[in-house]
mmCIF file of C-alpha atoms and ligand atoms in Angstrom:
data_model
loop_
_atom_site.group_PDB
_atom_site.id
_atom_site.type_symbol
_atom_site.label_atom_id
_atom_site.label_comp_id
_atom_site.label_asym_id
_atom_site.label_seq_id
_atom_site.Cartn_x
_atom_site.Cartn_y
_atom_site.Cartn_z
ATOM 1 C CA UNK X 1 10.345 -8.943 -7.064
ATOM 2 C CA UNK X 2 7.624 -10.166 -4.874
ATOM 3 C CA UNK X 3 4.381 -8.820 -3.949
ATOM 4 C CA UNK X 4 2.405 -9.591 -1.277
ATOM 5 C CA UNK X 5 -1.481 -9.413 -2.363
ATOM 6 C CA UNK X 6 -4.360 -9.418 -0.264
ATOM 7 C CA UNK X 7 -7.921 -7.984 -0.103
ATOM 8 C CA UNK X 8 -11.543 -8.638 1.251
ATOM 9 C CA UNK X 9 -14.773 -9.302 -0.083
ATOM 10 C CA UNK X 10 -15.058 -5.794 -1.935
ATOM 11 C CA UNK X 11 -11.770 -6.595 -3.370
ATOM 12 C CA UNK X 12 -11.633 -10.255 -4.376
ATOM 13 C CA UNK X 13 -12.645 -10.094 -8.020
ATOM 14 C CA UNK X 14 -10.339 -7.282 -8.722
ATOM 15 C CA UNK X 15 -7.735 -9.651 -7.207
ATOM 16 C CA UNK X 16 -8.268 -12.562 -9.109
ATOM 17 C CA UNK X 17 -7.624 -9.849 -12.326
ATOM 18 C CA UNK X 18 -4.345 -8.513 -10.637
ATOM 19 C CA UNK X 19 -2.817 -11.875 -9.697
ATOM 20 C CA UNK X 20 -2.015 -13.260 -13.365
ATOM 21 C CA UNK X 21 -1.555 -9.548 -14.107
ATOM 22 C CA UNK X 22 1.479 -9.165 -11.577
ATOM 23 C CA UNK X 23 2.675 -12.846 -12.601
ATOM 24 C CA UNK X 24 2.770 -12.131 -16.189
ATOM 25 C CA UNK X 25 5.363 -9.626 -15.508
ATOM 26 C CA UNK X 26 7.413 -12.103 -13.943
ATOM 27 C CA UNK X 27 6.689 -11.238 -10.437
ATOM 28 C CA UNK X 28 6.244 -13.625 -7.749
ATOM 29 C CA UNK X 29 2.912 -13.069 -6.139
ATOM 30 C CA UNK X 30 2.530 -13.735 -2.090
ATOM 31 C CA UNK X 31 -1.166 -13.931 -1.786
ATOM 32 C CA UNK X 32 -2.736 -13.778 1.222
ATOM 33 C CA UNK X 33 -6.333 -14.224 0.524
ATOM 34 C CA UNK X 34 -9.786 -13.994 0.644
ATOM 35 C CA UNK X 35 -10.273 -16.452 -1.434
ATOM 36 C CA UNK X 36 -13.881 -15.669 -1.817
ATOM 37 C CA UNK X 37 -16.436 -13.089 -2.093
ATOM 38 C CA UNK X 38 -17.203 -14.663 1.237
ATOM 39 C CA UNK X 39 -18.189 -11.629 3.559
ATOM 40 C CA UNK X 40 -14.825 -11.180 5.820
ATOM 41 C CA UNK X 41 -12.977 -8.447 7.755
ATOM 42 C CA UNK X 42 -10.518 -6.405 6.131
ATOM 43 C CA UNK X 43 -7.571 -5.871 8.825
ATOM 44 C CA UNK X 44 -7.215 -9.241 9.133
ATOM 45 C CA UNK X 45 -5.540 -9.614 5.474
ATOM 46 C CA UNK X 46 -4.018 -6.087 5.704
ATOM 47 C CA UNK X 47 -1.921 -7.481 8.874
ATOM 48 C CA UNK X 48 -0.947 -10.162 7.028
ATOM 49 C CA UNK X 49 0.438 -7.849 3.705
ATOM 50 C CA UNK X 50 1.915 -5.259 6.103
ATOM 51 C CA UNK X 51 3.731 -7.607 8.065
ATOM 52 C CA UNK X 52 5.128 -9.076 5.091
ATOM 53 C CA UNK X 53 6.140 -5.761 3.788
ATOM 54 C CA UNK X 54 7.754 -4.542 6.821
ATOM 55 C CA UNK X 55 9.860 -7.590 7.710
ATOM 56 C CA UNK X 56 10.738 -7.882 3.937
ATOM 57 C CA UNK X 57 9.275 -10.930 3.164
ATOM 58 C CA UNK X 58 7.549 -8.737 0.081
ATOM 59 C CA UNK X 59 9.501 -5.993 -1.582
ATOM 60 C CA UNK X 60 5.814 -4.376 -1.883
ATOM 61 C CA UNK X 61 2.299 -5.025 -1.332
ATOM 62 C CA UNK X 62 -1.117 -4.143 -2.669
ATOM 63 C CA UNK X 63 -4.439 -4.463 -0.742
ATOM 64 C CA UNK X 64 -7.703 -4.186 -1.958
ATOM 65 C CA UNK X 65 -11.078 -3.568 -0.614
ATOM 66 C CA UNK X 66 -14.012 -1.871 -2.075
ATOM 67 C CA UNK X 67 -13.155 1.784 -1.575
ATOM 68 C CA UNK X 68 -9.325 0.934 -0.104
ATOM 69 C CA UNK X 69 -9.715 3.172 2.515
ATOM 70 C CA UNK X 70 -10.007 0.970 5.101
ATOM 71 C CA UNK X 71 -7.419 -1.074 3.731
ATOM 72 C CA UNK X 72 -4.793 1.871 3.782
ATOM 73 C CA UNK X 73 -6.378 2.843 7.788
ATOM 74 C CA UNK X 74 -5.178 -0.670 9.087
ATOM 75 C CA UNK X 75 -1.988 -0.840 6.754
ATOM 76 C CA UNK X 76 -0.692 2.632 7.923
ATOM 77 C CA UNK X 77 -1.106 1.351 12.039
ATOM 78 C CA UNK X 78 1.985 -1.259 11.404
ATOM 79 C CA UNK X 79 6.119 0.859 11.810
ATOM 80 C CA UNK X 80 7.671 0.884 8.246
ATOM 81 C CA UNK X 81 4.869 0.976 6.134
ATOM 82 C CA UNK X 82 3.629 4.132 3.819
ATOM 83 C CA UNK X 83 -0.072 2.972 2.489
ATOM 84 C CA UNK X 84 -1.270 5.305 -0.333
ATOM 85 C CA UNK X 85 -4.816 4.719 -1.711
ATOM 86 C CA UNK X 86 -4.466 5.541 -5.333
ATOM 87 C CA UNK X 87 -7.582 5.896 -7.650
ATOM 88 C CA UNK X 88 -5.569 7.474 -10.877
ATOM 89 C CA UNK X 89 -1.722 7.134 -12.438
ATOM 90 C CA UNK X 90 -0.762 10.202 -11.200
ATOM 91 C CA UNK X 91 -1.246 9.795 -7.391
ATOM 92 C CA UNK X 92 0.344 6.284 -8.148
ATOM 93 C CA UNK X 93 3.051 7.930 -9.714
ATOM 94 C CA UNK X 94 3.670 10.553 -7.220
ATOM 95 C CA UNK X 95 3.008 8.815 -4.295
ATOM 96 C CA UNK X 96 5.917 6.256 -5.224
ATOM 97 C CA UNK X 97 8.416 9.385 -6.254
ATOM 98 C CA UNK X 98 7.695 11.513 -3.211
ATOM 99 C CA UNK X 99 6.346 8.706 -0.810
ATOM 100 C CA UNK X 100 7.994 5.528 -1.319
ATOM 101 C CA UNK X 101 4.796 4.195 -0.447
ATOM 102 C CA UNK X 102 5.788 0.412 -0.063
ATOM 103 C CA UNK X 103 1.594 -0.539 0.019
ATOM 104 C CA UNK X 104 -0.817 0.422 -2.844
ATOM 105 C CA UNK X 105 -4.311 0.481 -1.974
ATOM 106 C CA UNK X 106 -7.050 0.081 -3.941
ATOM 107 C CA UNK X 107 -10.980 0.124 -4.253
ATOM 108 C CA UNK X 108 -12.314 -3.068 -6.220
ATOM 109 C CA UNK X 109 -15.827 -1.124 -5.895
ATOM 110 C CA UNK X 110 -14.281 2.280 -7.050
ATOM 111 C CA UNK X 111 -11.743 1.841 -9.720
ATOM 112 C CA UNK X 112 -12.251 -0.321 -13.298
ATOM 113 C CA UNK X 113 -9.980 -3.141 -14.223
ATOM 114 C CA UNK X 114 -8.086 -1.635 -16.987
ATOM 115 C CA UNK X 115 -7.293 1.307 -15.100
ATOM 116 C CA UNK X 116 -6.298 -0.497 -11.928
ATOM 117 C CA UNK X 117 -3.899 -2.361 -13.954
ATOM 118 C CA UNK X 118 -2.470 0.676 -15.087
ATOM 119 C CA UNK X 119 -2.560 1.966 -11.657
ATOM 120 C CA UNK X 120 -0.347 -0.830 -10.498
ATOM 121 C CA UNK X 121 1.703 -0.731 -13.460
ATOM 122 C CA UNK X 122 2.666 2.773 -12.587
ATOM 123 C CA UNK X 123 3.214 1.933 -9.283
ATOM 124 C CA UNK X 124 5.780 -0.788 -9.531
ATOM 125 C CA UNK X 125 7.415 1.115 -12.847
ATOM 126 C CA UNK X 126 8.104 4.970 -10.680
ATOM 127 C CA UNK X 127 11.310 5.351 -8.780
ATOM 128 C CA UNK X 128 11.403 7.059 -5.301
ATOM 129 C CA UNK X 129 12.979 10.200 -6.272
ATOM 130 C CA UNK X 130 14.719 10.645 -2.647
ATOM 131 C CA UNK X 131 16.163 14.328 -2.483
ATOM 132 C CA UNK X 132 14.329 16.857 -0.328
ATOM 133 C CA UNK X 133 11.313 13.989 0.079
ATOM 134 C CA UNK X 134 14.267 12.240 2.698
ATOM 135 C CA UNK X 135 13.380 15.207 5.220
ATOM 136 C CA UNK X 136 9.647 14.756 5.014
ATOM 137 C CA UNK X 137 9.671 10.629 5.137
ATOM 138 C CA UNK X 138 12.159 11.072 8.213
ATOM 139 C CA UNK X 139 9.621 13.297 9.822
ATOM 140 C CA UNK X 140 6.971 10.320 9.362
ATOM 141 C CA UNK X 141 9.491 7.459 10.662
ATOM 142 C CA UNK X 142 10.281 9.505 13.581
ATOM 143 C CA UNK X 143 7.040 10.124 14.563
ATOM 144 C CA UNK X 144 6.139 6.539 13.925
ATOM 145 C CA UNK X 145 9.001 5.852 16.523
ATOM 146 C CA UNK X 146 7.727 8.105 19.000
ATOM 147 C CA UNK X 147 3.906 7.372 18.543
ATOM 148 C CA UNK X 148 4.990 3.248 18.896
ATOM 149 C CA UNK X 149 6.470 4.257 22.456
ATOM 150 C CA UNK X 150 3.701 6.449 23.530
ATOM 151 C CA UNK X 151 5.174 9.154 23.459
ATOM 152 C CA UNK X 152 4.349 12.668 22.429
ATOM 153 C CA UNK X 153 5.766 14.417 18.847
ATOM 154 C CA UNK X 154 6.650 17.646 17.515
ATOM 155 C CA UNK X 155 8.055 17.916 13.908
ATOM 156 C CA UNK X 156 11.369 19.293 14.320
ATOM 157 C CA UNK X 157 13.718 21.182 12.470
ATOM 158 C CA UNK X 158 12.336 23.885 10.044
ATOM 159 C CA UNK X 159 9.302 23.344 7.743
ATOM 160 C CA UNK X 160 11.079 24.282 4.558
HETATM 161 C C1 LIG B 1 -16.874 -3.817 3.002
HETATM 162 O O1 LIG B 1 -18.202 -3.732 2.727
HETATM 163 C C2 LIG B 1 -16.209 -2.470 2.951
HETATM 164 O O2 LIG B 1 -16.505 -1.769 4.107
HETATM 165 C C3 LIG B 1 -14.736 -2.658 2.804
HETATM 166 O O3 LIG B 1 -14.467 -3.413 1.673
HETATM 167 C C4 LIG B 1 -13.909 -1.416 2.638
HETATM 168 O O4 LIG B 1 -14.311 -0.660 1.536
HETATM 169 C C5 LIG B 1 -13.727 -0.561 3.824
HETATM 170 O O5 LIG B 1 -13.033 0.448 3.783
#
């Protein structure tokens, strides 16, 4: 598996944690930077993970800033990605069973080091579950589709 890694200021000592963390599992880690608690602007690596992600360059990618919100804003802008900002186990677990979420975002000002890895162990370690989540994730790719060409969207189908 590879990962594609990248954060900003807020998020750079929780990387330098995560990085041996992911490569002691035997993944190979794509990191994109900072490289430094050097004051820098987050969509700049984010654009970097997501295109990674979404041209499958990285099987997954994790992003990390200090609350990961703004992270998972830029991430969620590029088609194909599903961003989820996870500050427990459980919303990493359920966000990979009912989201697929292919980006985990995280706050390097917000969440501790032990549970982060936890987080992220979580995270790679939960299944999509597929099923009835298939309607909903088609709902979000089509309006991805239409939003990309400008054009309006209505959910369709029934909301069962
Ligand atoms: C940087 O200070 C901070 O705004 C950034 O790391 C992030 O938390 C934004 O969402």
């Amino acid at each position: 598996m590879t990962i594609a890694i990248g954060c900003d200021h807020g998020g750079y000592a929780l990387k330098t944690i995560l990085v041996p963390f992911l490569e002691q599992k035997g993944i190979t880690v794509r990191d994109a930077g900072a490289h430094s608690t050097e004051i820098v602007r987050y969509p700049y690596y984010a654009a970097e993970v997501a295109r990674a992600v979404a041209r499958g360059e990285a099987d997954r990618g994790i992003l990390i800033c200090s609350t990961g919100i703004g992270m998972s804003m830029i991430a969620n802008k590029f088609k194909g990605i599903r961003a989820a900002l996870c500050t427990d186990t459980y919303m990493a677990k359920m966000t990979r069973a009912h989201n697929d979420a292919n980006i985990l975002c995280l706050g390097g000002r917000i969440t501790g080091d032990m549970l982060a890895m936890d987080i992220v162990e979580t995270w790679l370690a939960t299944p999509y579950e597929g099923g009835r989540h298939d309607i909903s994730l088609g709902l979000i790719r089509d309006a991805e589709t239409a939003m990309t060409n400008g054009e309006p969207w209505e959910p369709k189908g029934t909301r069962r």
